[in-house]
Coordinates of C-alpha atoms and ligand atoms in Angstrom, one line a residue:
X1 CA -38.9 -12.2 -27.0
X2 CA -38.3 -15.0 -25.2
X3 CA -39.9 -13.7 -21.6
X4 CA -42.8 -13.1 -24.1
X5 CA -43.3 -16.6 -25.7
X6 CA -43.4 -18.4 -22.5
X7 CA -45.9 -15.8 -21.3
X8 CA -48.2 -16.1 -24.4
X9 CA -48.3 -20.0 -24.1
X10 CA -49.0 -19.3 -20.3
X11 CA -51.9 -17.0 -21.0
X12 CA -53.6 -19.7 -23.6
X13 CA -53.8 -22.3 -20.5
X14 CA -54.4 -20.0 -17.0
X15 CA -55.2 -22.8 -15.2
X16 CA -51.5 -24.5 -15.8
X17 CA -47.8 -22.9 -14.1
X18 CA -45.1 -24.3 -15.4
X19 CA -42.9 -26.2 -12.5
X20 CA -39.5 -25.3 -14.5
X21 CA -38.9 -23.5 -17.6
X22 CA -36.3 -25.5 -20.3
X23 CA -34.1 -23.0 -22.7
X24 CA -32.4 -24.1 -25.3
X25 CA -30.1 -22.0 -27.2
X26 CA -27.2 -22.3 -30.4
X27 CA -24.4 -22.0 -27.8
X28 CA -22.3 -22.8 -25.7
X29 CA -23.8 -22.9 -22.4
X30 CA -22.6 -24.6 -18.6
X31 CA -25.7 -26.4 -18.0
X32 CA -25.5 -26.2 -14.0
X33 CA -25.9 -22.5 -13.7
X34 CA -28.1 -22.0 -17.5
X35 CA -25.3 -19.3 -17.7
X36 CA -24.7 -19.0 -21.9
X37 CA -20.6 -18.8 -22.2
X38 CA -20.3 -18.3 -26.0
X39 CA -23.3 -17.4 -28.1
X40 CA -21.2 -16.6 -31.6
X41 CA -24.1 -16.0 -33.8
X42 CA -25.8 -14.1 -31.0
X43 CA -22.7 -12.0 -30.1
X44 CA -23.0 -13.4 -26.1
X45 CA -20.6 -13.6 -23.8
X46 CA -21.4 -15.0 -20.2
X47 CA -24.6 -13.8 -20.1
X48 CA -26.9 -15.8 -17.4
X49 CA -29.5 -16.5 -19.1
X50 CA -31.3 -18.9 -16.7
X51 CA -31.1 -16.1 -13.6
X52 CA -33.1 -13.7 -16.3
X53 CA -35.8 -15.4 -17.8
X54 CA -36.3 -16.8 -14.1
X55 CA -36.4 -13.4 -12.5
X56 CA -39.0 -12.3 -14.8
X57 CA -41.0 -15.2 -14.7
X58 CA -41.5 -14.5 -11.1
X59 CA -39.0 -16.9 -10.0
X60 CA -39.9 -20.1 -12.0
X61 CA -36.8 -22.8 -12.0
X62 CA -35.1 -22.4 -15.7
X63 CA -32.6 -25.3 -17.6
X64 CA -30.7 -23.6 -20.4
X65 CA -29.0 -26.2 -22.6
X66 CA -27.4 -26.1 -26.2
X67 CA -29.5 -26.5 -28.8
X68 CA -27.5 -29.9 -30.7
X69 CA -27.7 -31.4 -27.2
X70 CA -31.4 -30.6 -26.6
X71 CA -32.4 -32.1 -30.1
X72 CA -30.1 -35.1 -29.4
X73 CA -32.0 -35.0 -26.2
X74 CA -35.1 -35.4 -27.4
X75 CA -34.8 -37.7 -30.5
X76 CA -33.1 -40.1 -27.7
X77 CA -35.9 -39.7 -25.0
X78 CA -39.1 -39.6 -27.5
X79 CA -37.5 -39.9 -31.3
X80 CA -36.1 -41.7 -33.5
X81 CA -33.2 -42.8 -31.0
X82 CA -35.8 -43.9 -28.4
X83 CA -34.3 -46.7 -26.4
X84 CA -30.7 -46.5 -27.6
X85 CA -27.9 -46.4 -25.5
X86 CA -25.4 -45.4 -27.8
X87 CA -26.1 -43.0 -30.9
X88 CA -24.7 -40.1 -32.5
X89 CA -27.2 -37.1 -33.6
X90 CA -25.9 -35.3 -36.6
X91 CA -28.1 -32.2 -37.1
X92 CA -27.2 -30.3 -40.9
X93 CA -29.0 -26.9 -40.9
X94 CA -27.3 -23.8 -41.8
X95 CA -24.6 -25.1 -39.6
X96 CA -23.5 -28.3 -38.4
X97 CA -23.8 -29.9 -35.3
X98 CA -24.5 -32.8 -33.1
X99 CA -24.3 -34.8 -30.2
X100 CA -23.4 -38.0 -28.4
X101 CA -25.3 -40.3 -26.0
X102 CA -22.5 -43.3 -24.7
X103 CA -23.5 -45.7 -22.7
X104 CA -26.8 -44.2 -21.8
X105 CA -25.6 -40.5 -21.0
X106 CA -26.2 -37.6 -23.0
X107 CA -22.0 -36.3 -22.9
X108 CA -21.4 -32.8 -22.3
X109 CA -17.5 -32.4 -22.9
X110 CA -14.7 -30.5 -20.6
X111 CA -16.5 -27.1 -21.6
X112 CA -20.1 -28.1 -22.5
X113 CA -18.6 -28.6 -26.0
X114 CA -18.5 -31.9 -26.8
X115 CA -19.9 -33.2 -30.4
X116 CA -19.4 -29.9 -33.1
X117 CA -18.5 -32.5 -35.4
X118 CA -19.2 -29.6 -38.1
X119 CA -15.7 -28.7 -37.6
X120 CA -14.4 -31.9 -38.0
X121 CA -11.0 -30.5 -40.7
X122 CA -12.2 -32.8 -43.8
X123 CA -9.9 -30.8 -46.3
X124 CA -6.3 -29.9 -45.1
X125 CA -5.9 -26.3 -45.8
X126 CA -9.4 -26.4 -47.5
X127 CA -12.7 -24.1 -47.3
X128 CA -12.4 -21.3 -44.2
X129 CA -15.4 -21.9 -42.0
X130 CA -17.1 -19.4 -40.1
X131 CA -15.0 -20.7 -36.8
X132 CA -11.4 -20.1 -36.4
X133 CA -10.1 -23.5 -38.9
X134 CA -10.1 -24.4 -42.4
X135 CA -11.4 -27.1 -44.1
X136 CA -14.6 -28.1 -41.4
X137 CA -17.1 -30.5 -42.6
X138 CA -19.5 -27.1 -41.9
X139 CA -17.9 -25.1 -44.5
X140 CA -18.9 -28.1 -47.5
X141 CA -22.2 -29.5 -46.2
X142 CA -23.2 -26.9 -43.7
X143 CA -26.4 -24.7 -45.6
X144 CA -24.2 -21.5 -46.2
X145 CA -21.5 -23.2 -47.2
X146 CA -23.5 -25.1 -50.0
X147 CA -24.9 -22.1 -51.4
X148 CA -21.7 -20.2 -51.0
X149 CA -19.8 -23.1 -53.1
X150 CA -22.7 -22.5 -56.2
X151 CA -22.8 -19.1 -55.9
X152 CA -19.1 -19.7 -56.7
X153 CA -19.8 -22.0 -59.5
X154 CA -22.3 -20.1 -61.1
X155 CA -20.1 -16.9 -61.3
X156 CA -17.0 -19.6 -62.8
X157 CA -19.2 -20.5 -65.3
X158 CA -22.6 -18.6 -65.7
X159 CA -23.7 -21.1 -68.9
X160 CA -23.9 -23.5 -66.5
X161 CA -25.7 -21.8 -63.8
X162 CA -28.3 -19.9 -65.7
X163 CA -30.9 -21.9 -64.1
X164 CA -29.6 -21.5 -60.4
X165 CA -29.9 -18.0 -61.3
X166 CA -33.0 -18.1 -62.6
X167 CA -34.8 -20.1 -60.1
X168 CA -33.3 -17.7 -57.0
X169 CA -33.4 -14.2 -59.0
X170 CA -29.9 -13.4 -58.9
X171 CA -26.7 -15.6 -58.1
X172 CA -26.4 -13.9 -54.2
X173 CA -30.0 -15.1 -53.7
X174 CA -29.0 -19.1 -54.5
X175 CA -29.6 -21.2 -51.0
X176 CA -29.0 -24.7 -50.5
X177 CA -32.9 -25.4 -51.0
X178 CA -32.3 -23.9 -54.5
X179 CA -29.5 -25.8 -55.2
X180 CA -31.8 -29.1 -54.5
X181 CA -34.7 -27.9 -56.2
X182 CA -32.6 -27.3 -59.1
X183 CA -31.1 -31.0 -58.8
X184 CA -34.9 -32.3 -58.8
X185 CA -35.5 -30.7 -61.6
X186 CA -32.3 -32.1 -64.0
X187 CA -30.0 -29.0 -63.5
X188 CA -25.9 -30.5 -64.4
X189 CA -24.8 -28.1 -62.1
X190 CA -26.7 -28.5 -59.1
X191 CA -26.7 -31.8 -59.8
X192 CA -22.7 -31.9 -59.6
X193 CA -22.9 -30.1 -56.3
X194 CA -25.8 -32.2 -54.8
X195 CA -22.5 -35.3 -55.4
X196 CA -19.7 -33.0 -54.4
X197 CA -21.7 -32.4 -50.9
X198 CA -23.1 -35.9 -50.4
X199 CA -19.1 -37.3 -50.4
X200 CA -18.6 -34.6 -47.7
X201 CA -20.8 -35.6 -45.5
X202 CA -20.3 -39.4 -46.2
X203 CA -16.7 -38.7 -45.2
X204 CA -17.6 -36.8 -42.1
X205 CA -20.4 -39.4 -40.8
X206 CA -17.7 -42.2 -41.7
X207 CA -15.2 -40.3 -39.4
X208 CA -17.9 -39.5 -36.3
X209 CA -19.4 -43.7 -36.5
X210 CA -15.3 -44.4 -36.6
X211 CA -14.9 -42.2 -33.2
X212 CA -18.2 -42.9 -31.4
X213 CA -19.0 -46.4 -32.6
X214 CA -22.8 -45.4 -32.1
X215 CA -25.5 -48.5 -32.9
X216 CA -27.7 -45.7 -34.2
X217 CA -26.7 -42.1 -36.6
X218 CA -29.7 -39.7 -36.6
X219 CA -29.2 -37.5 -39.4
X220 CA -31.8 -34.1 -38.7
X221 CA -32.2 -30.7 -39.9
X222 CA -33.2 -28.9 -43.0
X223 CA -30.6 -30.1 -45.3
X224 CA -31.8 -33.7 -44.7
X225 CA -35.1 -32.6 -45.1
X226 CA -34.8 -30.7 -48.4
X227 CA -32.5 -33.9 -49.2
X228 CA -33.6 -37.1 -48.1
X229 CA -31.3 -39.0 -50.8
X230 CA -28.3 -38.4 -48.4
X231 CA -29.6 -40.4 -45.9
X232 CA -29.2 -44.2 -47.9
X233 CA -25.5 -42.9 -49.2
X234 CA -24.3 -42.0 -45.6
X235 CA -25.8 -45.9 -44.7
X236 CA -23.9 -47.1 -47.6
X237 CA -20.7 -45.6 -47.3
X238 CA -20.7 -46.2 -43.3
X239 CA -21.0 -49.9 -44.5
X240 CA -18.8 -49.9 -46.3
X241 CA -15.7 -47.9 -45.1
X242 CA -15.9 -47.8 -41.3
X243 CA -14.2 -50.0 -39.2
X244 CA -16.3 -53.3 -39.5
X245 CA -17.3 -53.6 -35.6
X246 CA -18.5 -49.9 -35.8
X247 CA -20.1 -50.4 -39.7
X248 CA -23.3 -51.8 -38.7
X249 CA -24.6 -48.8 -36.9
X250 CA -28.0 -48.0 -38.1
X251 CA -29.1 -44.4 -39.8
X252 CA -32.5 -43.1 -39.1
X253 CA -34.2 -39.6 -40.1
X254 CA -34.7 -37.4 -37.2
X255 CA -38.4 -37.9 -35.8
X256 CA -38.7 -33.9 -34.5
X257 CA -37.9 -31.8 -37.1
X258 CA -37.6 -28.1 -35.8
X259 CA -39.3 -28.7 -32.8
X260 CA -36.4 -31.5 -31.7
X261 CA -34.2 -28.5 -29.7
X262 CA -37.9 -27.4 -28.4
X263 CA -38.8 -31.3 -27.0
X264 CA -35.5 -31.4 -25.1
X265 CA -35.8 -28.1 -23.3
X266 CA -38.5 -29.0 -21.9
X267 CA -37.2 -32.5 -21.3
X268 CA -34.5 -31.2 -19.1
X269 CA -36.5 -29.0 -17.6
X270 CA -38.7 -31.7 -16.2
X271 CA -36.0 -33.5 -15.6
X272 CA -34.5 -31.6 -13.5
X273 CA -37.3 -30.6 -11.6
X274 CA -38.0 -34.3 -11.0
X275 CA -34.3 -34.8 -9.5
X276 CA -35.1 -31.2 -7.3
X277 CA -31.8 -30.2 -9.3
X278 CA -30.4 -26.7 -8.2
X279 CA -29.4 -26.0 -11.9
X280 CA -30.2 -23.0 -13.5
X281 CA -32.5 -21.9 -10.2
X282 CA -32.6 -18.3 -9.4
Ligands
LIG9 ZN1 -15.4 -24.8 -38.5

Protein backbone atom coordinates (compact mmCIF):
# COMPACT_ATOMS: atom_id res chain seq x y z
CA UNK A 1 0.00 0.00 0.00
CA UNK A 2 2.52 2.16 0.75
CA UNK A 3 4.88 1.20 -2.50
CA UNK A 4 1.55 2.15 -4.20
CA UNK A 5 0.82 5.72 -2.81
CA UNK A 6 4.20 7.04 -3.49
CA UNK A 7 3.71 5.63 -7.01
CA UNK A 8 0.29 7.18 -7.64
CA UNK A 9 1.50 10.72 -6.49
CA UNK A 10 4.50 10.00 -8.81
CA UNK A 11 2.30 9.13 -11.81
CA UNK A 12 0.15 12.50 -11.28
CA UNK A 13 3.51 14.64 -11.81
CA UNK A 14 5.90 12.46 -14.48
CA UNK A 15 8.03 15.18 -14.91
CA UNK A 16 9.12 15.21 -10.94
CA UNK A 17 11.42 12.11 -9.09
CA UNK A 18 11.53 12.39 -5.78
CA UNK A 19 15.37 12.84 -4.44
CA UNK A 20 14.48 10.83 -1.08
CA UNK A 21 11.34 9.27 0.05
CA UNK A 22 10.28 10.26 4.05
CA UNK A 23 8.17 7.33 6.06
CA UNK A 24 6.61 7.90 8.86
CA UNK A 25 5.17 5.26 10.87
CA UNK A 26 3.31 4.60 14.72
CA UNK A 27 6.47 2.90 15.96
CA UNK A 28 9.31 2.59 17.21
CA UNK A 29 11.86 3.00 14.57
CA UNK A 30 16.13 3.63 14.67
CA UNK A 31 16.11 6.50 12.44
CA UNK A 32 19.71 5.81 10.92
CA UNK A 33 18.96 2.60 9.23
CA UNK A 34 14.63 3.38 8.68
CA UNK A 35 14.72 -0.18 10.17
CA UNK A 36 10.97 -0.28 12.32
CA UNK A 37 12.06 -2.08 15.85
CA UNK A 38 8.54 -2.29 17.40
CA UNK A 39 5.38 -1.68 15.44
CA UNK A 40 2.76 -2.89 18.37
CA UNK A 41 -0.35 -2.00 16.60
CA UNK A 42 1.08 -3.33 13.38
CA UNK A 43 2.38 -6.62 14.91
CA UNK A 44 6.31 -5.53 13.50
CA UNK A 45 9.26 -6.62 14.69
CA UNK A 46 12.63 -5.43 13.01
CA UNK A 47 11.36 -5.20 9.87
CA UNK A 48 13.54 -2.65 7.56
CA UNK A 49 11.35 -0.85 6.24
CA UNK A 50 13.53 1.83 4.54
CA UNK A 51 15.73 -1.03 2.49
CA UNK A 52 11.98 -2.14 1.05
CA UNK A 53 10.12 0.69 0.03
CA UNK A 54 13.73 1.80 -1.39
CA UNK A 55 14.23 -1.37 -3.34
CA UNK A 56 11.06 -1.10 -4.97
CA UNK A 57 11.22 2.34 -5.69
CA UNK A 58 14.13 1.58 -7.84
CA UNK A 59 16.55 2.59 -5.37
CA UNK A 60 15.26 6.09 -4.19
CA UNK A 61 16.98 7.16 -0.64
CA UNK A 62 14.06 6.47 2.14
CA UNK A 63 13.95 8.28 6.03
CA UNK A 64 11.53 6.26 8.22
CA UNK A 65 10.73 8.08 11.44
CA UNK A 66 8.01 7.71 14.19
CA UNK A 67 5.06 9.25 13.59
CA UNK A 68 4.85 11.68 17.21
CA UNK A 69 8.32 12.72 16.21
CA UNK A 70 7.49 13.49 12.48
CA UNK A 71 4.29 15.65 13.58
CA UNK A 72 6.54 17.35 16.27
CA UNK A 73 8.74 17.70 13.33
CA UNK A 74 6.71 19.48 11.38
CA UNK A 75 4.61 21.68 13.63
CA UNK A 76 8.33 22.85 14.80
CA UNK A 77 9.75 23.47 11.22
CA UNK A 78 6.37 24.93 9.42
CA UNK A 79 3.49 24.95 12.42
CA UNK A 80 2.48 26.18 15.09
CA UNK A 81 5.94 25.77 16.96
CA UNK A 82 7.79 27.50 14.09
CA UNK A 83 10.82 29.27 15.49
CA UNK A 84 10.83 27.66 18.99
CA UNK A 85 13.64 26.27 20.45
CA UNK A 86 12.10 24.54 23.24
CA UNK A 87 8.42 22.96 22.99
CA UNK A 88 6.72 19.89 23.84
CA UNK A 89 4.13 18.35 21.09
CA UNK A 90 1.40 16.52 22.80
CA UNK A 91 -0.59 14.63 20.03
CA UNK A 92 -4.25 12.92 21.70
CA UNK A 93 -5.71 10.61 19.09
CA UNK A 94 -6.79 7.19 19.73
CA UNK A 95 -3.51 7.06 21.64
CA UNK A 96 -1.28 9.37 23.15
CA UNK A 97 1.92 10.56 22.21
CA UNK A 98 4.35 13.31 21.71
CA UNK A 99 7.64 14.71 21.42
CA UNK A 100 10.34 17.08 22.62
CA UNK A 101 12.50 19.67 20.78
CA UNK A 102 15.32 21.09 23.61
CA UNK A 103 17.47 23.52 22.84
CA UNK A 104 16.79 23.40 19.20
CA UNK A 105 16.98 19.47 18.62
CA UNK A 106 14.26 17.31 17.86
CA UNK A 107 15.36 14.41 20.95
CA UNK A 108 15.25 10.86 20.01
CA UNK A 109 15.86 8.98 23.38
CA UNK A 110 18.45 5.88 24.21
CA UNK A 111 15.98 3.62 21.94
CA UNK A 112 14.25 6.11 19.61
CA UNK A 113 11.72 6.34 22.42
CA UNK A 114 11.83 9.38 24.01
CA UNK A 115 8.51 11.46 24.70
CA UNK A 116 5.34 8.53 25.04
CA UNK A 117 4.23 10.73 27.66
CA UNK A 118 0.73 8.72 27.15
CA UNK A 119 2.12 6.41 29.58
CA UNK A 120 3.00 8.79 32.01
CA UNK A 121 1.28 6.40 35.45
CA UNK A 122 -1.35 9.26 36.49
CA UNK A 123 -3.32 6.74 38.76
CA UNK A 124 -1.25 4.35 41.00
CA UNK A 125 -2.69 0.97 40.42
CA UNK A 126 -5.41 2.72 38.12
CA UNK A 127 -6.88 1.97 34.45
CA UNK A 128 -4.61 -0.99 32.50
CA UNK A 129 -3.52 0.55 29.31
CA UNK A 130 -2.91 -1.24 26.24
CA UNK A 131 1.06 -1.18 27.15
CA UNK A 132 2.46 -3.27 29.88
CA UNK A 133 1.50 -0.53 33.09
CA UNK A 134 -1.50 0.73 34.80
CA UNK A 135 -2.76 3.82 35.36
CA UNK A 136 -1.06 5.73 31.84
CA UNK A 137 -2.36 9.10 31.06
CA UNK A 138 -3.48 6.95 27.55
CA UNK A 139 -5.71 4.76 29.30
CA UNK A 140 -8.09 8.16 30.71
CA UNK A 141 -7.59 10.71 27.83
CA UNK A 142 -6.32 8.52 25.06
CA UNK A 143 -9.64 8.03 22.40
CA UNK A 144 -10.27 4.25 23.36
CA UNK A 145 -9.90 4.78 26.67
CA UNK A 146 -12.63 7.69 26.77
CA UNK A 147 -15.10 5.64 25.09
CA UNK A 148 -14.18 2.58 27.03
CA UNK A 149 -14.69 4.57 30.41
CA UNK A 150 -18.60 5.61 29.05
CA UNK A 151 -19.31 2.57 27.66
CA UNK A 152 -18.59 1.57 31.33
CA UNK A 153 -20.84 4.25 32.69
CA UNK A 154 -23.57 3.73 30.55
CA UNK A 155 -23.86 -0.01 31.43
CA UNK A 156 -23.48 1.30 35.51
CA UNK A 157 -26.28 3.24 34.93
CA UNK A 158 -28.20 3.03 31.63
CA UNK A 159 -30.93 6.02 32.80
CA UNK A 160 -28.15 8.08 32.54
CA UNK A 161 -26.71 6.98 29.36
CA UNK A 162 -29.79 6.54 27.27
CA UNK A 163 -28.71 9.27 25.12
CA UNK A 164 -25.04 7.97 24.54
CA UNK A 165 -26.83 5.05 23.47
CA UNK A 166 -29.00 6.59 21.36
CA UNK A 167 -26.82 8.86 19.55
CA UNK A 168 -24.09 5.75 18.75
CA UNK A 169 -26.88 2.85 18.22
CA UNK A 170 -25.83 0.60 20.92
CA UNK A 171 -23.45 1.24 24.07
CA UNK A 172 -20.21 -0.82 22.11
CA UNK A 173 -20.63 1.63 19.29
CA UNK A 174 -20.01 4.96 21.89
CA UNK A 175 -16.49 6.73 20.64
CA UNK A 176 -14.98 9.60 22.18
CA UNK A 177 -16.56 11.91 19.31
CA UNK A 178 -19.95 10.65 20.71
CA UNK A 179 -19.19 11.30 24.00
CA UNK A 180 -18.41 15.16 22.85
CA UNK A 181 -21.17 15.48 20.74
CA UNK A 182 -23.32 14.29 23.49
CA UNK A 183 -21.60 16.99 25.86
CA UNK A 184 -22.53 19.80 23.16
CA UNK A 185 -25.71 18.90 23.20
CA UNK A 186 -26.49 19.09 27.38
CA UNK A 187 -26.03 15.24 28.01
CA UNK A 188 -25.12 14.96 32.40
CA UNK A 189 -23.32 12.14 31.60
CA UNK A 190 -21.09 12.92 28.88
CA UNK A 191 -20.82 16.03 30.32
CA UNK A 192 -19.33 14.43 33.62
CA UNK A 193 -16.85 12.55 31.46
CA UNK A 194 -15.95 15.51 29.22
CA UNK A 195 -14.61 16.99 33.27
CA UNK A 196 -13.36 13.62 34.46
CA UNK A 197 -11.00 13.54 31.15
CA UNK A 198 -10.09 17.24 30.98
CA UNK A 199 -8.42 16.85 34.87
CA UNK A 200 -6.49 13.91 33.26
CA UNK A 201 -4.98 15.55 30.87
CA UNK A 202 -4.44 18.88 32.82
CA UNK A 203 -2.56 16.64 35.33
CA UNK A 204 -0.48 14.94 32.57
CA UNK A 205 0.37 18.36 30.60
CA UNK A 206 1.23 19.82 34.24
CA UNK A 207 3.64 16.86 34.71
CA UNK A 208 5.34 16.92 30.97
CA UNK A 209 5.70 21.34 31.18
CA UNK A 210 7.15 20.27 34.94
CA UNK A 211 9.82 17.82 33.22
CA UNK A 212 10.57 19.64 29.84
CA UNK A 213 10.16 23.28 30.88
CA UNK A 214 9.04 23.91 27.12
CA UNK A 215 8.23 27.85 26.16
CA UNK A 216 5.58 26.36 23.96
CA UNK A 217 2.87 22.99 24.47
CA UNK A 218 1.24 22.09 21.12
CA UNK A 219 -1.73 20.17 21.92
CA UNK A 220 -2.76 18.03 18.23
CA UNK A 221 -4.85 15.27 17.18
CA UNK A 222 -8.48 14.39 17.00
CA UNK A 223 -9.37 14.64 20.53
CA UNK A 224 -8.36 18.30 20.59
CA UNK A 225 -10.07 18.72 17.54
CA UNK A 226 -13.47 17.20 18.41
CA UNK A 227 -12.63 19.23 21.88
CA UNK A 228 -11.15 22.50 21.56
CA UNK A 229 -12.38 23.50 25.27
CA UNK A 230 -9.31 21.50 26.61
CA UNK A 231 -7.00 23.56 25.14
CA UNK A 232 -7.75 27.03 27.69
CA UNK A 233 -7.97 24.49 30.86
CA UNK A 234 -4.59 22.78 30.10
CA UNK A 235 -3.28 26.83 29.84
CA UNK A 236 -4.98 27.50 33.01
CA UNK A 237 -4.05 24.75 35.14
CA UNK A 238 -0.18 24.83 33.70
CA UNK A 239 -0.51 28.46 35.21
CA UNK A 240 -1.41 27.78 37.76
CA UNK A 241 0.18 24.55 39.25
CA UNK A 242 3.58 24.16 37.49
CA UNK A 243 6.57 25.23 38.87
CA UNK A 244 6.48 29.04 38.30
CA UNK A 245 9.77 29.33 35.94
CA UNK A 246 8.22 26.51 33.77
CA UNK A 247 4.29 28.08 34.24
CA UNK A 248 4.54 30.55 31.57
CA UNK A 249 4.98 28.18 28.74
CA UNK A 250 2.60 28.99 26.02
CA UNK A 251 -0.28 26.38 24.55
CA UNK A 252 -1.11 26.51 20.94
CA UNK A 253 -3.44 24.20 18.71
CA UNK A 254 -1.55 22.09 16.28
CA UNK A 255 -1.32 23.93 12.83
CA UNK A 256 -1.29 20.28 10.67
CA UNK A 257 -3.89 18.39 11.60
CA UNK A 258 -3.63 14.74 10.10
CA UNK A 259 -1.29 15.71 7.66
CA UNK A 260 1.38 16.90 10.59
CA UNK A 261 3.16 13.08 10.70
CA UNK A 262 2.90 13.46 6.65
CA UNK A 263 4.84 17.24 6.60
CA UNK A 264 7.68 15.82 8.69
CA UNK A 265 8.39 12.78 6.58
CA UNK A 266 8.96 14.54 4.06
CA UNK A 267 10.88 17.07 6.07
CA UNK A 268 13.40 14.54 7.09
CA UNK A 269 13.52 13.22 4.01
CA UNK A 270 14.79 16.49 2.49
CA UNK A 271 16.73 16.88 5.17
CA UNK A 272 18.59 14.38 4.98
CA UNK A 273 19.19 14.41 1.45
CA UNK A 274 20.47 18.02 1.91
CA UNK A 275 23.09 16.79 4.60
CA UNK A 276 23.91 13.57 1.84
CA UNK A 277 23.01 11.53 5.05
CA UNK A 278 23.57 7.66 4.59
CA UNK A 279 20.30 7.02 6.73
CA UNK A 280 17.86 4.76 5.58
CA UNK A 281 19.78 4.38 1.97
CA UNK A 282 19.59 1.13 0.36
ZN1 LIG B 1 0.45 2.84 28.88
Amino acid sequence: MLVRSVETCLEGSPALRPHAVGVAVAAQVDPRTGTVIHAPNLGWRDVPLARRVSEELGGVPVVVLNDARAATLAEWRFGAGRGSLDLFCMFLGTGVGGSAVVGGRLLEGGSHALGEVGHMTVVVGGRKCHCPNWGCLEAYVGGWAIAERAQEAVRADPEAGAALVARAGSARGITAQTVFQAYRAGDVLAGRLVRETERFLADGAVSIVNAFNPSLLVLGGGIVAGMPEFVPVVEAAIRARCQPPAAMARVLVASFGENAPLVGAAEAARASKSRGSPAGRA
